[in-house]
Coordinates of C-alpha atoms in Angstrom, one line a residue:
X13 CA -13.5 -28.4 172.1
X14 CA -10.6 -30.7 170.4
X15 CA -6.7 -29.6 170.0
X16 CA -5.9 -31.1 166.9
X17 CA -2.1 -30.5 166.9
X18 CA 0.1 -29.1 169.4
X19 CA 3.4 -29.2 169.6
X20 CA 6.1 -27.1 172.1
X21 CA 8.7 -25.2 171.3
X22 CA 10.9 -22.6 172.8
X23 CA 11.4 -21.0 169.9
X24 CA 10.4 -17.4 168.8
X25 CA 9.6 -17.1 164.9
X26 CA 9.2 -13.6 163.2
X27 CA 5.3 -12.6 162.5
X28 CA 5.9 -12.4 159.2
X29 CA 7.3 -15.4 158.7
X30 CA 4.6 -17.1 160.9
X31 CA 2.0 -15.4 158.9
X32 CA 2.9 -16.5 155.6
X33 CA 3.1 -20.2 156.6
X34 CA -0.4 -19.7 158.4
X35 CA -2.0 -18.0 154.9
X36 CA -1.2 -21.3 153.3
X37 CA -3.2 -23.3 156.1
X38 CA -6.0 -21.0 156.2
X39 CA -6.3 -21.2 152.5
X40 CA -6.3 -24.6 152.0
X41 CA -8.9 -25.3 154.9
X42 CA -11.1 -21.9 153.1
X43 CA -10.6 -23.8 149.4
X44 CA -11.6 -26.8 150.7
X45 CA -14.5 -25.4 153.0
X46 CA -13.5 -27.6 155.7
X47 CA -14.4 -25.4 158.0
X48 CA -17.4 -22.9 158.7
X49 CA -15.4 -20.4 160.6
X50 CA -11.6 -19.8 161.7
X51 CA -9.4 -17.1 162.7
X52 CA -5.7 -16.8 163.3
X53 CA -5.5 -16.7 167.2
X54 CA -2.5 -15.7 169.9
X55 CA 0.3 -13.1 169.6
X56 CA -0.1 -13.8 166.0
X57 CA -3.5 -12.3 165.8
X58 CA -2.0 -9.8 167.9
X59 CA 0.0 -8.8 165.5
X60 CA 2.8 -9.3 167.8
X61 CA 6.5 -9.0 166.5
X62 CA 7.8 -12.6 167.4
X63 CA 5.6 -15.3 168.3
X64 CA 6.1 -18.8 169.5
X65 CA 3.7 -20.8 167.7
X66 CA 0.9 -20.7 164.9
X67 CA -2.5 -20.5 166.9
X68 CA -5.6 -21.3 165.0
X69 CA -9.2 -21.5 166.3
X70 CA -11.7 -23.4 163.7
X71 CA -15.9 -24.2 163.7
X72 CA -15.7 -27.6 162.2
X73 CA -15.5 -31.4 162.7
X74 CA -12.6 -32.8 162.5
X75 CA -12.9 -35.3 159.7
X76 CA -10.3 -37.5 157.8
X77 CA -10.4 -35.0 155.3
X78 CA -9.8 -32.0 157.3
X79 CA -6.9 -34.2 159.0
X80 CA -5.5 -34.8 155.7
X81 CA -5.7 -30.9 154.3
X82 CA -4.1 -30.0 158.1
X83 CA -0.9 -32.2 157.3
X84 CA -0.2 -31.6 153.9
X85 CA -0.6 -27.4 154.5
X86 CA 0.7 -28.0 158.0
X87 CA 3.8 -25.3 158.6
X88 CA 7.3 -26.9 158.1
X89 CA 9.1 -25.2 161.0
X90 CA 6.7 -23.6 163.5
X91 CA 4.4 -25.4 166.1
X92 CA 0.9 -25.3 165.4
X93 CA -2.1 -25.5 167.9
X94 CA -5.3 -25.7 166.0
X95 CA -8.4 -25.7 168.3
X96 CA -12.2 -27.1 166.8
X97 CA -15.0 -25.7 168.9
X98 CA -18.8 -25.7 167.8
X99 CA -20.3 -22.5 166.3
X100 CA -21.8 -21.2 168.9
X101 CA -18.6 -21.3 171.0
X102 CA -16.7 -19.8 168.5
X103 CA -16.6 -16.1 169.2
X104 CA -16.2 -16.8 172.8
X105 CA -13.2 -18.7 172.0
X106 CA -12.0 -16.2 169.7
X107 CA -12.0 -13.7 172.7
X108 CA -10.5 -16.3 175.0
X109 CA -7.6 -17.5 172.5
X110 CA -6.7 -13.9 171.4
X111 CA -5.9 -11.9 174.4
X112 CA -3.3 -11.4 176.8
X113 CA -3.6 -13.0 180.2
X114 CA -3.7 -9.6 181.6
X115 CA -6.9 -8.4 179.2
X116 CA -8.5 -11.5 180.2
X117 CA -7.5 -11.1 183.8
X118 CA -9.2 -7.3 183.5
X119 CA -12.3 -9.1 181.2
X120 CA -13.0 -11.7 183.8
X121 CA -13.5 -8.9 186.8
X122 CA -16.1 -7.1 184.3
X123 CA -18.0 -10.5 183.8
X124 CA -17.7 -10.9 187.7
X125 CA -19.5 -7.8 188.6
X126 CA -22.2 -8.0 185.9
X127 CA -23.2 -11.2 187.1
X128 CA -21.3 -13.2 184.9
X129 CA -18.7 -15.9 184.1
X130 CA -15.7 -16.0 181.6
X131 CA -14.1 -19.4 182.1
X132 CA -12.4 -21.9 179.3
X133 CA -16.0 -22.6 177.6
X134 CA -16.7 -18.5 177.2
X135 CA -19.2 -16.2 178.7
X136 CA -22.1 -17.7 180.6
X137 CA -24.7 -16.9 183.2
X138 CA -26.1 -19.5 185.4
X139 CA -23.6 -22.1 183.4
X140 CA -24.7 -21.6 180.4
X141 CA -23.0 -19.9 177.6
X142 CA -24.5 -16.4 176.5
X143 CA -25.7 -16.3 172.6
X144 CA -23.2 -14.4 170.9
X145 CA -22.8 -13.6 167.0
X146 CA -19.6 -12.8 166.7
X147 CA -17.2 -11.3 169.2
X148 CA -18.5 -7.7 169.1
X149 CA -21.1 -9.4 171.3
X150 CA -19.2 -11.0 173.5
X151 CA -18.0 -7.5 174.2
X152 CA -21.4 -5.5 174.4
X153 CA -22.1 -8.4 177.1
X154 CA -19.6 -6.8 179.3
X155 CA -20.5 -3.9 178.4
X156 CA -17.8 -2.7 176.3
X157 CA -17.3 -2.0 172.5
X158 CA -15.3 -4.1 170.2
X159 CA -11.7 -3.8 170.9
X160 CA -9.2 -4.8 168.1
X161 CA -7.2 -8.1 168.9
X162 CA -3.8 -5.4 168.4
X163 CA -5.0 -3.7 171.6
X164 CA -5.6 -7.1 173.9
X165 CA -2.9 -6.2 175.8
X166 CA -3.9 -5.3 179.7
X167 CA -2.5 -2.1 178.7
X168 CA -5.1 0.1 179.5
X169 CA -7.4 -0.3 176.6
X170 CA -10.3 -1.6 178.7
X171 CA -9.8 1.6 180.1
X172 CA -10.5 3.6 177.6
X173 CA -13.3 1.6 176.2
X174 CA -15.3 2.1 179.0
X175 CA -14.7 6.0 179.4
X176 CA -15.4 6.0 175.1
X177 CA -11.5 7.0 174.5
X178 CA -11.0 4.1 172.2
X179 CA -8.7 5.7 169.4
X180 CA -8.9 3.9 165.9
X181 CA -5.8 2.2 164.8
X182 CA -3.5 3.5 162.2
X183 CA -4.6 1.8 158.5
X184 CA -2.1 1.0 155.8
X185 CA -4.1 3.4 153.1
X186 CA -3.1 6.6 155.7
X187 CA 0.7 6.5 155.1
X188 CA 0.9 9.2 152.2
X189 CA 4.6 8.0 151.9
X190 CA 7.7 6.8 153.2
X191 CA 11.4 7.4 154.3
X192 CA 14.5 5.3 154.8
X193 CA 14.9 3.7 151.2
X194 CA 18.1 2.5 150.4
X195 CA 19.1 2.1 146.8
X196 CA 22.3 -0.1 145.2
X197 CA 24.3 3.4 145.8
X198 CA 24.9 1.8 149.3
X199 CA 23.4 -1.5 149.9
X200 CA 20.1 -1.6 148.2
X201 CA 19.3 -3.7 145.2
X202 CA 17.3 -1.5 143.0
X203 CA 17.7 1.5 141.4
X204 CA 16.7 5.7 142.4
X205 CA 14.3 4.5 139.7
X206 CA 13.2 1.4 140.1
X207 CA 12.4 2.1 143.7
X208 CA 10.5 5.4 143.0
X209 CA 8.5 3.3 140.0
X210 CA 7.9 0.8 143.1
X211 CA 6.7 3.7 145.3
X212 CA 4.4 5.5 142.5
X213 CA 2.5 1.9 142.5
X214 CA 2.0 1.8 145.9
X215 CA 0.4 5.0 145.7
X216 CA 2.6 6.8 147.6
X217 CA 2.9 10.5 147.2
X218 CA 6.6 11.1 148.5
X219 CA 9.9 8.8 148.5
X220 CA 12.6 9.5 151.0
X221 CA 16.1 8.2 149.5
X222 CA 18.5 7.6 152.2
X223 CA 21.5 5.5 151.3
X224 CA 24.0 4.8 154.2
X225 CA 27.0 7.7 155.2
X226 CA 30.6 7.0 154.5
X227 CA 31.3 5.6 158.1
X228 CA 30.1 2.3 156.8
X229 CA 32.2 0.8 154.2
X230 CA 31.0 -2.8 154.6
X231 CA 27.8 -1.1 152.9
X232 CA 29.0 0.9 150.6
X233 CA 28.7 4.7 152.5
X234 CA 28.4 6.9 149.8
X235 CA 31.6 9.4 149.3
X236 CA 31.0 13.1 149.0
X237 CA 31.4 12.3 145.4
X238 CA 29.0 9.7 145.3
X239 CA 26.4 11.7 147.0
X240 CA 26.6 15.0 144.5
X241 CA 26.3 12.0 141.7
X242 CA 23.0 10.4 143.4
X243 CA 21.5 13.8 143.8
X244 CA 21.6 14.8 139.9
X245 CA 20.4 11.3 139.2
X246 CA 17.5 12.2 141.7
X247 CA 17.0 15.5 140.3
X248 CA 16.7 14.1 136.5
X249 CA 14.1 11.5 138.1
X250 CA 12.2 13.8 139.5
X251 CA 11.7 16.0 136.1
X252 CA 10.7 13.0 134.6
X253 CA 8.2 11.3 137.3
X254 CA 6.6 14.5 138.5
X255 CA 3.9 12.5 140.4
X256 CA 5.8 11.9 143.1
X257 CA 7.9 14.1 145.4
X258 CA 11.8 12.7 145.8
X259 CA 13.7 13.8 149.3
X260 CA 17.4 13.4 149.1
X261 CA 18.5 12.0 152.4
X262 CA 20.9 10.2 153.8
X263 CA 21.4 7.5 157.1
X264 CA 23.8 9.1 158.3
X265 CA 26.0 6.7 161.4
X266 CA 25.9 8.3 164.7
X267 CA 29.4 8.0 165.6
X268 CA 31.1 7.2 169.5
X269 CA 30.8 10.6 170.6
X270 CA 27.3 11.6 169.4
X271 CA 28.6 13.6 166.4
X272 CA 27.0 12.7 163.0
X273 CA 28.8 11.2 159.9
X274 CA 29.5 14.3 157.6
X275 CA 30.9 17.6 158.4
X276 CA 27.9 19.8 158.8
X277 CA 28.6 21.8 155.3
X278 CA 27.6 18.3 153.8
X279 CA 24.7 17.4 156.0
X280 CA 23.4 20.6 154.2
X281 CA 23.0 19.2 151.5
X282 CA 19.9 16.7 152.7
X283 CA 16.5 17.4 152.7
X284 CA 16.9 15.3 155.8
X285 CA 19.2 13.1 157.6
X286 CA 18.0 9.7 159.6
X287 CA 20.6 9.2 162.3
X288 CA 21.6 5.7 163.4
X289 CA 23.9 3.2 165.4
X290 CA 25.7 0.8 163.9
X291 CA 28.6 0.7 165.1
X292 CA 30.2 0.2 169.3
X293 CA 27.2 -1.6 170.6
X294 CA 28.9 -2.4 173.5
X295 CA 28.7 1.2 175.2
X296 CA 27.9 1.5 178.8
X297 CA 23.7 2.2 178.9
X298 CA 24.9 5.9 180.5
X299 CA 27.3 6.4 177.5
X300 CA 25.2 5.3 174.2
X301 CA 22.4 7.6 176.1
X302 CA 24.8 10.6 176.4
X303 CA 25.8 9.4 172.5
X304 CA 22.1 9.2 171.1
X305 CA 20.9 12.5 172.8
X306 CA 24.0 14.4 171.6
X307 CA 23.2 13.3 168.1
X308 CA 19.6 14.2 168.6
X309 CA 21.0 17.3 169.4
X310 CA 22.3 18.2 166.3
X311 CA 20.9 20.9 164.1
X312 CA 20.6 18.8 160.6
X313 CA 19.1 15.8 162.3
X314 CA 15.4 15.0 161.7
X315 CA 15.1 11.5 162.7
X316 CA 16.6 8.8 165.1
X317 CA 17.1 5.4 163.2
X318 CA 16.3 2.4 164.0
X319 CA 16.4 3.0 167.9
X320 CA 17.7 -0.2 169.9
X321 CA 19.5 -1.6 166.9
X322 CA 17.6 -4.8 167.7
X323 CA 17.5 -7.4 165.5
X324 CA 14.4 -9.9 166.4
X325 CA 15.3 -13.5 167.4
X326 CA 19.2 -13.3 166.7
X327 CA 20.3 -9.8 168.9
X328 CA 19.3 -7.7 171.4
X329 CA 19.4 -4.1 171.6
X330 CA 22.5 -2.2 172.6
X331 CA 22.0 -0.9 175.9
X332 CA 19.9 2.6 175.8
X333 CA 17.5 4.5 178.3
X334 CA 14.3 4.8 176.0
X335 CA 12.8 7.6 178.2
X336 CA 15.6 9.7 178.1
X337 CA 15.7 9.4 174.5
X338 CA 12.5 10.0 174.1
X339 CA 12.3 13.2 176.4
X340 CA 15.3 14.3 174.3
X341 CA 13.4 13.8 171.1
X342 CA 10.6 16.1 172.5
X343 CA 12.9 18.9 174.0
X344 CA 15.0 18.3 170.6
X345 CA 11.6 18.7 168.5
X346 CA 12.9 15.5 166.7
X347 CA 11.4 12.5 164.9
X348 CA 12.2 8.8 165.9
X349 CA 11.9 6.0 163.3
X350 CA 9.3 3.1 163.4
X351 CA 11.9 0.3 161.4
X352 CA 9.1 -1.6 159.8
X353 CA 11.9 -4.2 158.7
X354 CA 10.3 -7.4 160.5
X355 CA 13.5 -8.5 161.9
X356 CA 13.9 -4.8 163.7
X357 CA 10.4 -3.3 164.4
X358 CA 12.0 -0.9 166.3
X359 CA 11.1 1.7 168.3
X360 CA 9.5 -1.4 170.0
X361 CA 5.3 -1.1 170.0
X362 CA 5.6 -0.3 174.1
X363 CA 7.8 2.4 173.7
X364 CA 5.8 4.3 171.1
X365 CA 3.0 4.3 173.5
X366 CA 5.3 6.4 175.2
X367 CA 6.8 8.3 172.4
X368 CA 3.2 9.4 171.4
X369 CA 2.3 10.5 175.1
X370 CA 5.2 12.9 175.1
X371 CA 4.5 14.5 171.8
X372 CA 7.3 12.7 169.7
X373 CA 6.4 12.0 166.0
X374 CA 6.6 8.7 165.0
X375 CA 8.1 7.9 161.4
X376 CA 7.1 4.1 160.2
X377 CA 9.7 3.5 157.9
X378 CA 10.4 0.7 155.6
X379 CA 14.6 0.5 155.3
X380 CA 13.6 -0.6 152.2
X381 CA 16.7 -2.4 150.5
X382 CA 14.7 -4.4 147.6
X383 CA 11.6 -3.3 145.9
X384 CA 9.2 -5.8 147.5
X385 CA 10.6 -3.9 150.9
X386 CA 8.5 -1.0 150.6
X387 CA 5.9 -3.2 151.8
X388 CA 7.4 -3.3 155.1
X389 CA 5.7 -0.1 156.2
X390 CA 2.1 -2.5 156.7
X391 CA 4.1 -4.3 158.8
X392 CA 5.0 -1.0 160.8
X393 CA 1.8 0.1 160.7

């Protein structure tokens, strides 16, 4: 086994933005056939929000020419750790490289009490390494089915593999639709149109327009006036694309005291209204609760936005009890938001866990600003 490159950082990039430098690796090394297997490893194939570096696991010598493709494809900004084992290590290092400590932690009791080892070279038995195919192997070894690289987590999934519990994971092709689109009658850069044209190739089925409320000039809250205007532009849309349903909506700001943006005769007017901070992120965590569950409160709500008002790698969430929320959400018979824009992803991955145990419905959501932004939801999902 031979780390290639490896250098430290303390850094935390986005996934996307990790991914997309690490496609251009894995391409070039796939184009070239450099290599006769390799996987994205780490956080990253973990699909985990920020990561710290660009782990890569490869079956292949490490030649001058492999060198040479690895520097010239090699990502500009983020660390890389490429690992070469030999084929037949490869799925156990695949397991090893992808997990969390604590799944491994959970992994190497199993091995333990079936008479086994899981140590840096894989699984063996009397020291040598047990032949495995792929990594669905390395799993039946121990006696349990394949479990995505998303679930690695020490989270309880081993758990549930081993009682046959195992839920599948949510696929891109099952979201029928999405909701939070902003268009450039707030602070979106396409049209009603041109973002419903964007959704009908994407194969979605409904569009939920939801520019931002009045409350927030610096984005251009739409005016009482302005909203009567966007919904006859939406209606004439929707005679003409009849393929696709159009909600009017609106994010509506959750003001100081928990009351929503809009008198209520206006918030009538939505087919339905995403609530969200923006604004006094420097509550007390008692008082933005008490602000959040009042809004949730509210009759015309149908959705919590954006949750934490994180932004990934450059702020931290305003100060909130989640579980509160959440049980307010439930009691409330409310909807809270999945922002599938990368820098957000927010209601954080361990919170929905949560959110799903109490019965909340989970809405992955795009905040789509540009066209390409739809796209966000695979992120989400």
């Amino acid at each position: 086994m031979d780390h290639v490159h490896h250098e430290e950082s303390g850094r935390w990039f986005l996934h996307r933005t990790a991914y997309q430098e690490a496609k251009a690796l894995l391409d070039a090394l796939r184009v070239n056939k450099l290599a006769d297997c390799l996987s994205l490893t780490g956080r990253l194939r973990r699909d985990m929000a920020v990561v710290h570096s660009i782990d890569l696991l490869v079956a292949a010598p490490v030649t001058a020419g492999f060198n040479q493709v690895i520097e010239r494809h090699r990502p500009a900004r983020i660390p890389l750790d490429l690992v070469s084992v030999s084929p037949d290590q490869f799925p156990h290092m695949l397991l090893l490289m992808t997990g969390s400590d604590e799944h491994l932690a959970q992994l190497r009791t199993i091995a333990h009490d079936r008479g086994l080892v899981l140590n840096e070279r894989g699984l063996c038995r009397d020291g040598a390494l047990v032949a495995c195919a792929d990594e669905a192997d390395v799993y039946a070894a121990l006696g349990l089915p394949l479990i995505p690289p998303e679930l690695r987590e020490g989270c309880g999934e081993i758990e549930l593999a081993q009682e046959g519990r195992l839920e599948h994971l949510v696929r891109r092709e099952q979201i029928k639709g999405v909701f939070h689109v902003h268009t450039n009658y707030s602070d979106g850069a396409g049209s009603i149109g041109e973002m419903v044209s964007a959704a009908v190739e994407l194969g979605y089925e409904y569009i939920g327009i939801s520019d931002h409320s009045q409350a927030v000039p610096y984005a251009h809250g739409l005016t009482r006036e302005h909203i009567l205007t966007q919904h006859r532009e939406i209606e004439l849309i929707q005679s003409q694309v009849p393929g696709i349903k159009i909600f009017k909506g609106i994010e509506a700001d959750i003001l100081s005291d928990g009351s929503l943006d809009y008198d209520d005769d206006v918030l009538e007017w939505f087919d339905f209204v995403i609530g969200s901070v923006h604004s006094n992120f420097e509550l007390s965590c008692e008082t933005q609760t008490e602000r959040i569950i009042n809004a949730l409160h509210h009759p015309a709500l149908t959705m919590l936005g954006h949750p934490t008002g994180r932004l990934l790698t450059s702020r931290e969430g305003y100060n909130v009890d989640l579980y509160q929320v959440i049980d307010a959400a439930q009691r409330y018979d409310k909807i809270i938001e999945l922002n599938a824009n990368p820098r957000r992803l927010d209601l954080d991955w361990t919170m929905c866990r949560y959110a799903q145990a109490q019965g909340v419905l989970i809405s992955i959501n795009p905040d789509a600003h540009r066209l390409d932004s739809l796209r966000n939801t695979t992120r989400g999902v």
